Coordinates of C-alpha atoms in Angstrom, one line a residue:
M1 CA 116.9 96.8 106.1
H2 CA 113.7 95.2 107.7
H3 CA 110.3 97.1 107.1
G4 CA 108.9 97.2 110.5
Q5 CA 107.4 101.3 110.0
V6 CA 106.9 103.2 107.2
T7 CA 109.5 105.9 107.2
L8 CA 109.5 109.6 104.7
K9 CA 113.2 109.8 104.3
G10 CA 114.1 112.6 101.5
F11 CA 110.6 114.0 101.4
S12 CA 110.0 117.5 102.6
S13 CA 107.5 118.4 105.2
S14 CA 105.2 120.7 101.7
H15 CA 103.3 118.8 98.9
C16 CA 104.6 118.9 95.3
S17 CA 102.2 120.8 92.5
C18 CA 102.9 119.7 90.0
S19 CA 101.9 121.0 87.1
M20 CA 100.2 117.5 85.6
I21 CA 97.7 117.4 88.5
I22 CA 95.8 119.5 90.5
E23 CA 94.9 117.8 94.2
I24 CA 91.1 118.0 94.6
R25 CA 90.8 119.3 98.2
S26 CA 88.0 116.8 99.2
N27 CA 88.0 115.9 103.3
K28 CA 85.1 116.7 103.4
L29 CA 83.6 114.0 100.9
Q30 CA 85.9 111.5 102.0
E31 CA 85.1 112.5 106.5
L32 CA 81.1 111.7 104.4
S33 CA 82.3 108.3 103.2
N34 CA 84.1 107.0 106.0
S35 CA 81.2 107.8 108.3
L36 CA 78.7 105.9 106.0
L37 CA 80.7 102.6 106.8
C38 CA 78.9 100.7 109.0
W39 CA 82.2 98.3 109.7
P40 CA 85.0 99.1 111.2
L41 CA 88.4 99.8 108.7
V42 CA 91.0 98.2 110.9
S43 CA 92.6 95.0 110.3
A44 CA 91.9 92.1 112.2
G45 CA 93.8 91.9 115.8
R46 CA 93.9 96.1 116.6
K47 CA 92.0 98.1 118.5
K48 CA 88.6 98.2 116.1
R49 CA 86.8 102.0 115.4
R50 CA 84.0 102.4 113.6
G51 CA 83.9 104.6 110.4
E52 CA 87.5 105.6 110.5
L53 CA 91.0 104.2 109.3
S54 CA 93.0 103.8 111.7
P55 CA 96.4 105.7 112.8
E56 CA 98.7 103.3 111.2
Q57 CA 96.2 103.6 107.9
L58 CA 96.3 107.1 107.3
E59 CA 100.1 107.2 108.3
F60 CA 100.6 104.8 105.4
R61 CA 97.9 106.1 103.2
D62 CA 99.8 109.6 103.9
T63 CA 102.8 108.1 102.9
A64 CA 101.9 106.9 99.8
R65 CA 99.7 109.3 98.6
K66 CA 102.9 111.9 99.4
F67 CA 105.0 109.7 97.4
A68 CA 102.8 108.7 94.5
R69 CA 102.4 113.4 94.4
E70 CA 106.1 113.0 94.5
E71 CA 107.6 110.7 92.8
I72 CA 105.1 108.4 90.0
I73 CA 103.6 111.4 88.7
P74 CA 106.5 113.6 87.7
K75 CA 107.6 110.3 85.3
A76 CA 104.0 108.7 84.8
A77 CA 104.4 110.0 81.2
E78 CA 108.2 108.8 79.7
Y79 CA 107.6 105.1 81.7
D80 CA 104.6 105.2 79.7
K81 CA 106.4 106.3 76.2
T82 CA 109.4 104.3 76.9
G83 CA 107.7 100.8 78.5
E84 CA 110.7 100.8 80.7
Y85 CA 110.4 99.1 84.0
P86 CA 110.0 101.6 86.7
W87 CA 113.5 100.1 88.9
D88 CA 114.2 103.5 90.8
L89 CA 110.2 103.6 92.1
V90 CA 110.0 100.4 92.6
K91 CA 113.5 100.8 95.4
K92 CA 112.0 104.1 96.7
A93 CA 108.6 103.1 97.5
W94 CA 111.1 99.9 98.7
N95 CA 113.1 101.9 101.0
L96 CA 109.6 103.6 102.5
G97 CA 107.9 100.3 103.2
L98 CA 105.1 100.4 100.7
I99 CA 105.8 96.5 98.9
N100 CA 106.0 93.4 100.2
T101 CA 103.5 94.6 103.3
H102 CA 101.5 91.2 103.9
I103 CA 105.1 89.4 104.3
P104 CA 104.8 87.9 107.8
E105 CA 106.5 88.8 111.0
H106 CA 109.0 86.1 111.1
C107 CA 110.2 86.5 108.1
G108 CA 110.9 90.6 108.4
G109 CA 107.6 92.3 107.2
M110 CA 104.6 94.0 108.7
D111 CA 102.4 90.7 108.4
L112 CA 100.0 94.2 107.3
G113 CA 95.6 93.6 107.0
I114 CA 94.9 93.7 104.2
L115 CA 92.4 96.5 104.4
D116 CA 96.4 98.2 104.7
C117 CA 97.2 97.2 102.1
T118 CA 94.3 98.5 99.5
T119 CA 94.5 101.6 101.1
I120 CA 98.2 101.8 100.4
T121 CA 97.4 100.6 96.5
E122 CA 94.3 103.9 95.6
E123 CA 97.6 105.7 96.6
I124 CA 100.2 104.4 94.4
A125 CA 97.7 103.7 91.7
Y126 CA 96.3 107.8 91.2
G127 CA 100.2 108.0 90.5
C128 CA 100.7 105.2 87.7
T129 CA 98.8 101.9 87.8
G130 CA 101.3 100.2 85.6
V131 CA 104.0 100.9 89.0
Q132 CA 101.3 100.0 91.3
T133 CA 100.6 96.4 88.4
A134 CA 104.4 96.0 89.4
I135 CA 104.7 96.8 92.7
E136 CA 100.7 94.0 93.0
A137 CA 102.0 91.8 91.1
N138 CA 105.1 91.0 94.7
S139 CA 101.9 90.5 96.6
L140 CA 100.5 87.5 94.0
G141 CA 103.9 85.9 93.5
Q142 CA 103.9 86.0 97.3
M143 CA 100.2 85.4 98.0
P144 CA 100.3 81.4 97.8
L145 CA 103.6 81.3 99.7
I146 CA 101.9 83.1 102.8
I147 CA 98.6 81.0 102.6
A148 CA 100.3 77.4 102.3
G149 CA 104.1 77.9 102.5
N150 CA 105.6 76.8 106.0
K151 CA 107.9 78.5 107.9
E152 CA 111.2 77.1 106.3
L153 CA 110.2 78.1 102.9
Q154 CA 108.4 81.4 103.6
K155 CA 111.6 82.4 105.2
K156 CA 114.2 81.4 102.3
Y157 CA 111.8 82.8 100.0
L158 CA 109.9 86.5 101.6
G159 CA 113.2 86.7 103.7
R160 CA 114.6 87.8 100.6
M161 CA 112.4 90.2 99.8
T162 CA 112.8 92.3 103.3
E163 CA 116.4 92.2 102.9
E164 CA 116.5 93.8 99.4
P165 CA 114.6 94.9 96.9
L166 CA 113.4 91.5 94.6
M167 CA 110.6 91.0 92.2
C168 CA 108.5 87.8 92.3
A169 CA 105.5 86.6 89.6
Y170 CA 102.1 84.4 89.5
C171 CA 102.3 82.1 86.3
V172 CA 99.3 80.3 86.2
T173 CA 98.0 81.2 82.4
E174 CA 98.8 79.5 79.9
P175 CA 98.3 80.3 75.7
G176 CA 95.6 78.0 76.5
A177 CA 94.1 78.5 79.7
G178 CA 93.2 81.8 80.7
S179 CA 89.8 81.9 82.7
D180 CA 90.0 78.6 82.1
V181 CA 92.8 76.8 84.6
A182 CA 91.8 73.8 84.7
G183 CA 93.0 73.6 81.2
I184 CA 96.5 74.0 82.3
K185 CA 98.6 72.1 80.8
T186 CA 102.3 72.8 81.7
R187 CA 103.0 69.5 83.6
A188 CA 105.6 68.6 86.4
E189 CA 106.3 64.7 87.4
K190 CA 108.6 63.7 90.1
K191 CA 111.4 62.1 89.8
G192 CA 113.1 60.9 92.9
D193 CA 114.1 64.2 95.0
H194 CA 112.9 66.5 93.0
Y195 CA 109.7 67.5 90.2
V196 CA 110.6 68.0 86.2
I197 CA 108.6 71.2 85.4
N198 CA 107.1 71.4 81.3
G199 CA 105.2 73.5 79.3
S200 CA 104.5 77.9 79.1
K201 CA 103.0 80.8 80.8
M202 CA 101.7 83.8 79.1
W203 CA 101.0 86.8 80.4
I204 CA 103.6 86.5 83.3
T205 CA 103.9 90.2 84.9
N206 CA 107.7 90.4 86.9
G207 CA 108.3 87.9 84.2
S208 CA 111.7 89.3 83.1
V209 CA 112.5 90.8 86.7
A210 CA 111.6 88.0 89.3
N211 CA 114.1 86.4 91.2
W212 CA 111.7 83.4 91.6
Y213 CA 107.5 82.3 91.0
F214 CA 105.2 80.8 91.8
V215 CA 103.9 78.0 88.7
L216 CA 100.7 75.5 88.7
A217 CA 101.7 72.8 87.3
R218 CA 99.4 69.8 86.4
T219 CA 101.0 66.7 88.3
S220 CA 98.0 64.1 88.1
S221 CA 98.1 62.2 84.5
D222 CA 94.6 61.3 84.7
P223 CA 92.3 63.2 82.7
K224 CA 89.0 63.2 84.5
M225 CA 90.9 64.2 87.0
P226 CA 88.7 67.6 89.1
A227 CA 90.9 70.5 88.9
G228 CA 91.2 71.0 92.9
K229 CA 92.9 67.2 93.3
A230 CA 95.3 67.9 89.5
F231 CA 97.5 70.8 90.5
T232 CA 99.9 71.2 92.4
G233 CA 102.2 74.7 93.3
F234 CA 105.6 75.3 93.0
V235 CA 108.2 78.1 94.1
V236 CA 110.2 78.1 91.1
D237 CA 113.6 80.5 91.6
A238 CA 113.5 82.3 88.5
N239 CA 118.0 81.2 87.5
T240 CA 117.1 77.6 87.3
P241 CA 118.4 76.0 84.4
G242 CA 115.7 75.3 81.9
I243 CA 113.8 78.8 82.0
T244 CA 113.2 80.8 79.2
V245 CA 111.8 84.3 79.2
G246 CA 109.9 85.6 76.1
R247 CA 110.0 89.1 75.1
K248 CA 108.1 91.9 76.5
E249 CA 104.7 92.4 75.5
W250 CA 103.8 95.9 74.2
N251 CA 100.3 97.0 75.6
M252 CA 97.5 98.6 75.2
G253 CA 98.2 100.6 79.0
Q254 CA 100.4 99.6 82.0
R255 CA 103.3 99.6 79.5
C256 CA 106.1 100.1 82.1
S257 CA 105.3 96.9 84.4
D258 CA 106.8 93.9 82.6
T259 CA 104.5 91.3 81.3
R260 CA 106.3 88.1 79.9
G261 CA 106.3 84.4 78.1
I262 CA 107.6 81.7 80.0
T263 CA 108.7 78.8 79.0
F264 CA 110.0 75.7 81.5
E265 CA 111.7 72.7 79.6
D266 CA 112.9 70.1 82.4
V267 CA 113.3 72.3 84.9
L268 CA 114.2 70.2 88.1
V269 CA 112.9 72.0 91.3
P270 CA 113.0 69.8 95.0
K271 CA 110.7 68.8 96.7
E272 CA 111.0 70.9 99.8
N273 CA 109.3 73.3 96.9
V274 CA 105.7 71.8 96.9
L275 CA 103.1 74.5 98.3
G276 CA 101.1 72.7 101.0
T277 CA 101.2 68.9 99.3
E278 CA 101.1 67.3 96.3
G279 CA 97.6 67.8 94.1
I280 CA 96.0 71.4 96.0
G281 CA 98.2 73.8 94.0
F282 CA 94.4 74.9 92.2
K283 CA 92.3 75.4 95.7
I284 CA 95.9 77.9 96.5
A285 CA 96.6 79.6 94.3
M286 CA 92.6 80.7 93.7
G287 CA 92.5 81.2 97.1
A288 CA 95.2 83.5 96.5
F289 CA 92.3 86.0 95.3
D290 CA 90.6 85.9 97.5
K291 CA 92.9 87.9 99.4
T292 CA 94.6 90.0 96.9
R293 CA 91.3 90.9 95.0
P294 CA 90.6 93.8 97.2
P295 CA 94.1 95.4 96.3
V296 CA 93.2 95.5 92.5
A297 CA 90.4 96.5 93.1
A298 CA 92.1 100.0 95.5
G299 CA 94.5 99.6 92.3
A300 CA 90.9 100.6 89.9
V301 CA 89.2 102.8 92.6
G302 CA 93.1 104.8 92.5
L303 CA 92.8 105.6 89.0
A304 CA 89.2 106.5 88.6
K305 CA 89.9 109.1 91.7
R306 CA 93.0 110.6 89.5
A307 CA 90.5 110.6 86.4
L308 CA 87.3 112.3 88.9
D309 CA 90.6 114.3 90.2
E310 CA 92.2 115.6 86.5
A311 CA 88.3 115.7 85.1
T312 CA 87.0 118.4 87.8
K313 CA 90.3 120.9 87.4
Y314 CA 89.7 120.7 83.9
S315 CA 86.5 121.6 84.0
L316 CA 86.9 124.5 87.0
E317 CA 89.9 126.3 83.4
R318 CA 88.0 125.6 80.4
K319 CA 84.9 127.9 78.8
T320 CA 82.8 127.2 76.4
M321 CA 79.5 129.4 75.7
G322 CA 81.1 132.1 78.2
K323 CA 81.5 129.8 81.0
F324 CA 83.4 126.8 82.8
I325 CA 82.2 124.0 81.4
C326 CA 81.5 122.7 84.5
E327 CA 78.4 124.8 85.0
H328 CA 76.6 122.8 81.8
Q329 CA 74.5 120.9 83.9
A330 CA 76.0 117.5 80.9
V331 CA 79.1 117.6 82.7
A332 CA 78.3 118.5 86.6
F333 CA 76.3 115.1 86.0
M334 CA 79.3 113.2 84.4
L335 CA 81.5 114.1 87.7
A336 CA 78.9 113.9 90.0
D337 CA 78.6 110.4 88.6
M338 CA 81.9 109.6 89.0
T339 CA 82.0 110.7 92.6
I340 CA 79.7 108.2 93.1
G341 CA 81.4 106.0 91.2
V342 CA 84.3 106.4 93.0
E343 CA 83.1 106.9 97.1
T344 CA 80.9 103.5 96.4
A345 CA 83.9 100.8 94.7
R346 CA 86.0 102.5 98.1
M347 CA 83.3 101.3 100.4
A348 CA 83.1 97.9 97.8
T349 CA 86.6 97.3 98.0
Q350 CA 87.2 98.4 101.6
R351 CA 84.8 96.1 103.4
S352 CA 86.2 93.0 100.8
A353 CA 89.2 94.0 103.1
W354 CA 88.0 94.2 106.2
E355 CA 86.0 90.9 105.7
I356 CA 89.4 89.1 104.9
D357 CA 91.0 90.9 107.4
Q358 CA 88.1 89.3 110.2
G359 CA 88.9 85.8 109.4
R360 CA 86.0 85.3 107.4
R361 CA 85.7 83.8 104.0
N362 CA 85.6 86.6 101.4
T363 CA 85.3 85.2 98.3
F364 CA 81.8 86.7 97.2
H365 CA 82.9 90.6 98.4
A366 CA 86.0 89.8 96.7
S367 CA 84.3 89.4 93.4
I368 CA 81.5 92.1 94.3
A369 CA 84.6 94.7 94.9
K370 CA 87.1 93.1 91.4
A371 CA 84.3 93.7 88.7
Y372 CA 82.6 97.6 90.3
A373 CA 86.1 99.2 90.7
A374 CA 87.1 97.6 87.6
D375 CA 83.7 98.9 85.7
V376 CA 83.8 102.5 87.3
A377 CA 87.5 103.2 86.5
N378 CA 86.6 102.6 82.7
K379 CA 83.1 104.2 82.9
A380 CA 85.4 107.4 84.7
A381 CA 88.2 107.4 82.9
A382 CA 86.6 107.9 79.5
D383 CA 83.5 110.5 80.8
A384 CA 87.2 112.3 82.1
V385 CA 88.8 111.7 78.2
Q386 CA 84.8 113.2 77.0
I387 CA 85.2 116.1 79.3
F388 CA 88.5 116.8 78.3
G389 CA 87.0 116.8 74.6
G390 CA 89.8 117.0 72.0
N391 CA 92.3 117.5 74.0
G392 CA 91.6 113.9 76.1
F393 CA 92.6 112.1 72.6
N394 CA 95.7 113.5 72.8
S395 CA 98.6 112.3 74.5
D396 CA 99.6 115.8 75.7
Y397 CA 96.8 115.6 78.6
P398 CA 96.9 112.4 81.4
V399 CA 93.3 110.5 80.4
E400 CA 93.8 109.2 77.4
K401 CA 96.5 107.6 79.2
L402 CA 94.0 106.8 82.3
M403 CA 91.5 105.4 80.1
R404 CA 94.7 102.7 78.4
D405 CA 95.2 102.0 81.5
A406 CA 91.7 100.6 83.3
K407 CA 90.9 98.3 80.2
I408 CA 93.1 96.0 81.7
Y409 CA 90.9 96.1 85.1
Q410 CA 88.4 94.0 83.4
I411 CA 90.5 91.6 82.4
Y412 CA 93.8 90.0 84.6
E413 CA 93.0 88.5 87.8
G414 CA 89.6 87.3 87.3
T415 CA 87.5 89.1 83.9
A416 CA 84.6 91.3 84.8
Q417 CA 82.5 88.0 83.7
I418 CA 84.4 85.9 85.7
Q419 CA 83.7 87.9 88.4
R420 CA 79.4 87.9 87.8
L421 CA 80.0 84.0 87.3
I422 CA 81.6 83.6 90.8
I423 CA 78.6 86.0 92.0
S424 CA 76.2 84.3 91.0
R425 CA 77.3 80.9 92.2
E426 CA 77.8 82.6 95.8
L427 CA 74.7 83.8 95.7
L428 CA 72.2 81.1 94.4
S429 CA 74.3 79.4 96.8
E430 CA 73.6 81.4 100.1
A431 CA 69.5 81.0 98.8
K432 CA 69.6 78.0 98.4
S433 CA 71.2 77.2 101.5
Q434 CA 67.9 78.9 103.5
M435 CA 65.4 77.2 101.8

């Protein structure tokens, strides 16, 4: 099956009314948010509209929204308890065209822009960010290949993902190299027509379910070689002899996503599987973040919106001192602040996505969106728990899961502190260039 269009196969036209969630009717607020935007919310190469989503983007959003509410939300709590990988949801999302949206057309994909993808991701994350992370990990794994792979390599590895629901993974982080990517110890030594990879990776999302990996390894033996020349990126089949997948990590949140350690022991990789040329892997790996951080930020926005909706609904049901708790100014102001966070984080996310779709370097905006949306998600989830009071601390209610799920947004794909380092670096570099 080639994902050339969105389908609603198997879906009814009516919206699901789950007891767990009520959709807050905020169309006016969304319209206001769109009208405030000063850049066109469409991907590069399409007719531009100022201040609104295109019809195609609205179709993707509505499909993802329907899927999240009718399929993901009813199953999210159970997946959180068991930690089981959500294959049934992944396959349904694949059938709807909600996965692998970045894949180029020559590989059978839809070649959607980053803004299109953020629109989808926010809705999936609204349902469950564990499911969203499992899906988004595919985009991160694919992006180096999309950026630097030749067409033959792209067709081989990306093409298969449009034919059946396969996953991939981004293998960069190591026990001694998280934010300090330059500290990577995994080595790749060239021997004839192959490279031999040895080393260990950790915190690899989709580690045990991936069909193939993007692997960043050191190819320079010179310890003083700068990171920009010391590493090479490889595409590695997951069934290659010498690869050992570790145990599933039981994390604080997003428990249905698959997080593993991966060990490479004398793993042979053909030279044809090198991305770009030897020595440019670091630039490729970091360049992928400019394209994937906006969707990660969108996931945080989706979680924050879910927290806001749950808190709003509860505040209209719970009474204290003879009136609904939303009538107490303390609670009303919390809801207002949550709303401000959701709307402004969405704007920052859309801006960062639009910049990259226009072919411009978006490192600055991507880091702002990622850092800000992550903070908004954590505050919104914590405030939702506070509004729920004692019930918020109980697993029978959805907001404690949101609070656990939110934390990772301040850690993966670049910590909150790393984003601020990037933002300040970009800011000062621009200021110096104007002096």
